[in-house]
Amino acid sequence: MSRKTLTLSLRVASLLLVSLFHYIAFTQEDDSEPRLPHIFVAGDSTAAPGDGTDRMGWATPFAEFFDETKVVVENKARGGRSSRTFITEGHWGRLLLEVDPGDVVIIQFGHNDSGAVNREPEGSTRPLRARGSIPGLGDESVEIDNAVTGKHEVVYTYGHYMRKMVADVRSKGATPVFLSLTSRNLWKDGRLERGSGQYGYWTYRLAKELDVPFIDITNPVVDFYEPLGTKEALDKYFPKDYVHTGPEGAMINAETVVAGLKGLRPSPVDGWLSAKGEEVEADPLSWLTLPITADGEKPTVFLIGDSTVRNGRGDGSNGQWGWGAFLDRHFDDTEINVVNRAVGGLSSRTFFTGPYWARVKTMMKPGDFLIMQFGHNDDIALNDAKRARGTIKGVGEETEEIDNMLTGKHEVVHTYGWYLRQYIETAKEAGVTPLVCSLVPRKKWTEDGKIRRSPDSYAGWAKQVAEEEGVGFIDLNSIVADKYDALGKKAVDPLFGDAHTHTSLEGAILNAECVAEGLRALESNPLEEFMTVNIGYGKPVTFSFGEEAVEGAIQVSPDDVYDAESGYGFDLGIEPDSDEGVFYFSVSAMDGNYRLTMEFGDDEEASENTVKVESRRLLLEKVETKAGEFVTRSVIANTRDSNLIPPEKFAPGGTEVVLNDREIGKLHWDDKLTIEFNGTNPKVRSLKIEKVDVPTVYLIGDSTVTDQPYEPAASWGQMLPRFLRDEIAVSNHAESGETMKSFITGLRLAKVLEAMKEGDYLFVQFTHNDQKKQWPQTYVEADSTYKAYLNVLIEEARLRGATPVLVTSMERRIFDKKGKIKSSLGDYPKAMREVAKKAKVTLIDLQPMSVKLYEALGEEDSPKAFSNDGKDITHHNNYGAYELAKCVIEQVSKSKLPLAELIVDDFAGFDPASPDDVDTFDMAASPFSSDIAPLGN
């Protein structure tokens, strides 16, 4: 027999022996008792066994709370491990091998994740460990040659490792559970530390993201320890050091974990508890996954209230959200925490008498803030076997003694106002600033089509208490009701996730905006310094750019780069003092019109200033100042995003305008107002921005009207605002490649119509793309469907009290042999004229004016009015767009439109047959350009 044959025979024999062993093991397992479910603990030394005397982790006594005949508790925690090293050293892999479907895996890491990723900083005396994870929950990673193992390693974030554990547990059919960190015996200003760094908060965030049960053990344990008052009083719980518990401390932590597990809905440990475990009272808060403070070093805004502030577990179940879920958008999270501790189903009374207020009280510290909103559940029975949550109406000192049918306890019930006063007075005593909100209105309409308000009940009582106690009051009942009234029934319906009480996602976002608006409207807003700047909330915002601060203004430095957290800053990567001769400044803004009041000038230098907004929409040109001279100018800017008010349930429509690829991310569709300061040495000392209610000229059309984002292309629509006073806005919704059909199907018209109001204007210019037979989906025939669509647009404007204006399209630059413009627009201008006449609509007849303009320039100079050095015969450059805008303004000036009274004083009329000198025309060009032609031709 050859050596090869012998080797093969041995391998076969080995395989047979392995198969035999597997068979024996399998048959023996079948004959044995069924495997009990397991609870595994993955963690660090705060859970690990320790030495059992002066150092013991909580997972050691944890087993005493469970019936060993029903469940096996396996403590796999290992001292010194982080989420990273627990995985990379193989502990996690070995744990997983034992996990079966139906098991529970408790995961708790963070104490060691803050260590060095590879080496401690120079000069550190800490031992070499290389166990830290990258802070946070993102996708960042770093490659290292591990100083401990000597191996190459890719290190990830804390969130990455925790997500992996959850995915692995679920792949085995088991249930993961997250814990916040155990407390440490660290005191500061008489208060015990509540969590090490941000790891507890990050774990909470992951639990929400991954829908994992989360048990906050940090705060309940600190609530137990803190009344003891000193570090020395806790030494018996921490006999070795300030991190690791002894047996008594381990038992406190273990019991808290058990209480949290019992309080989950459903509880993953039902039926597994020992007699000792059954005695533990379930934590009524754990199932709610209530948020905890992100950073204990920062001030915190605590929210308390009912389901209209936080619904259920705060996860949008059944499409219902509370406004507290979105209030953090209005605060700079680098400066302040927002913690929403509201609980659905509670009244001002039951939030106070239950465990909810007790926990908030202990979490609050001096310098924090408390925003409260109650009332929805106060108008109900004082005593019954179902809720027993009502309060006595009013704000007085009346009381009623009851034997609570729900709790079985004797109770003294007070008025609604009394409970609000308790929150306010307790907050003040703790050095916390309280603010009171009236309750948000329900979706209930009066006979005259207005939302029902409650000035004579809970909303009025909340205001009375706030005034008597001298605290800030946000009349949310009125602010939100005003918004609903303005929107109307159809638009308000989708803002609710049920019949009339609980808001949908969009409704909650709106209500959060109203809270922010109410804060900003306070005569003295205690949270002003922490709120992100958003110019849509009523109060004017002033920015100061000079070295000398402007009184009451936000001082802006060159280092202030725009981000959503601050809500303002220099933008688009161009510094204000660069050699570009231009800079951009952006401010977070909601849809609307804003007056920009700018002070130009410099103490030492002359300046020339041209101002554009969003995608190069011209507002001012060549405002000049001498050295030491300052001038003020005021203009109106319009901004918008692509969001739409959602349609009614089951109704057709959408929630966003359908943007083409070239529009995505552009300045005229984002959530900020961007201002371009351009010119020869632009100098602006201050900028005041205030939201205003002025008439709006809505422009709809194609590429020859739109705000072209890049040089050299331009349109008359983006030049139009320069010729109008600061009493009217221009909102340019035109877009390259659009037709009347696509403008409607892409929900662009819907965006215009939802904002349009009485006194506005709708300028309509479509032809260039509508006439294309080669575009069969959007082609319209001149004498029939083209006219029909124009009439639809006219009537939609008139239904809203707006004035429609039709604009014939300018010609393409096509000269015949005689040097005359040859028409490429067919019968479409004629059809528009006929519609305008029949419908009695003002007509801006731009077609013949464009012919005069091109022919006046002639074949040699007319290309200088067009994009791409004249190679483009349809789309214009700054000069051509400017001249066409003058054509439009000239015809407006001769019309009977009230708009004619709002033309700027320096417009002296315009004859396209005598255009401005193309060779001397000078406009400050924007710094971004593209040689890609606009859509359409």
Short mmCIF file of C-alpha atoms in Angstrom, two decimals, residues 88 95 387 400 448 531 592 646 694 712 750 792 835 845:
data_model
loop_
_atom_site.label_atom_id
_atom_site.label_comp_id
_atom_site.label_asym_id
_atom_site.label_seq_id
_atom_site.Cartn_x
_atom_site.Cartn_y
_atom_site.Cartn_z
CA THR A 88 -11.03 40.68 19.79
CA LEU A 95 -20.02 33.09 24.68
CA ARG A 387 -56.71 55.62 35.87
CA GLU A 400 -60.18 66.30 48.30
CA ASP A 448 -66.46 78.90 12.00
CA MET A 531 -30.64 77.54 20.96
CA GLY A 592 -40.68 82.03 4.03
CA PRO A 646 -48.44 65.48 3.59
CA VAL A 694 -45.05 90.45 2.32
CA PRO A 712 -21.98 81.34 -16.74
CA ALA A 750 -48.22 71.76 -5.15
CA VAL A 792 -55.56 75.43 -14.99
CA VAL A 835 -55.54 82.73 -23.36
CA ASP A 845 -45.00 89.65 -24.09
#
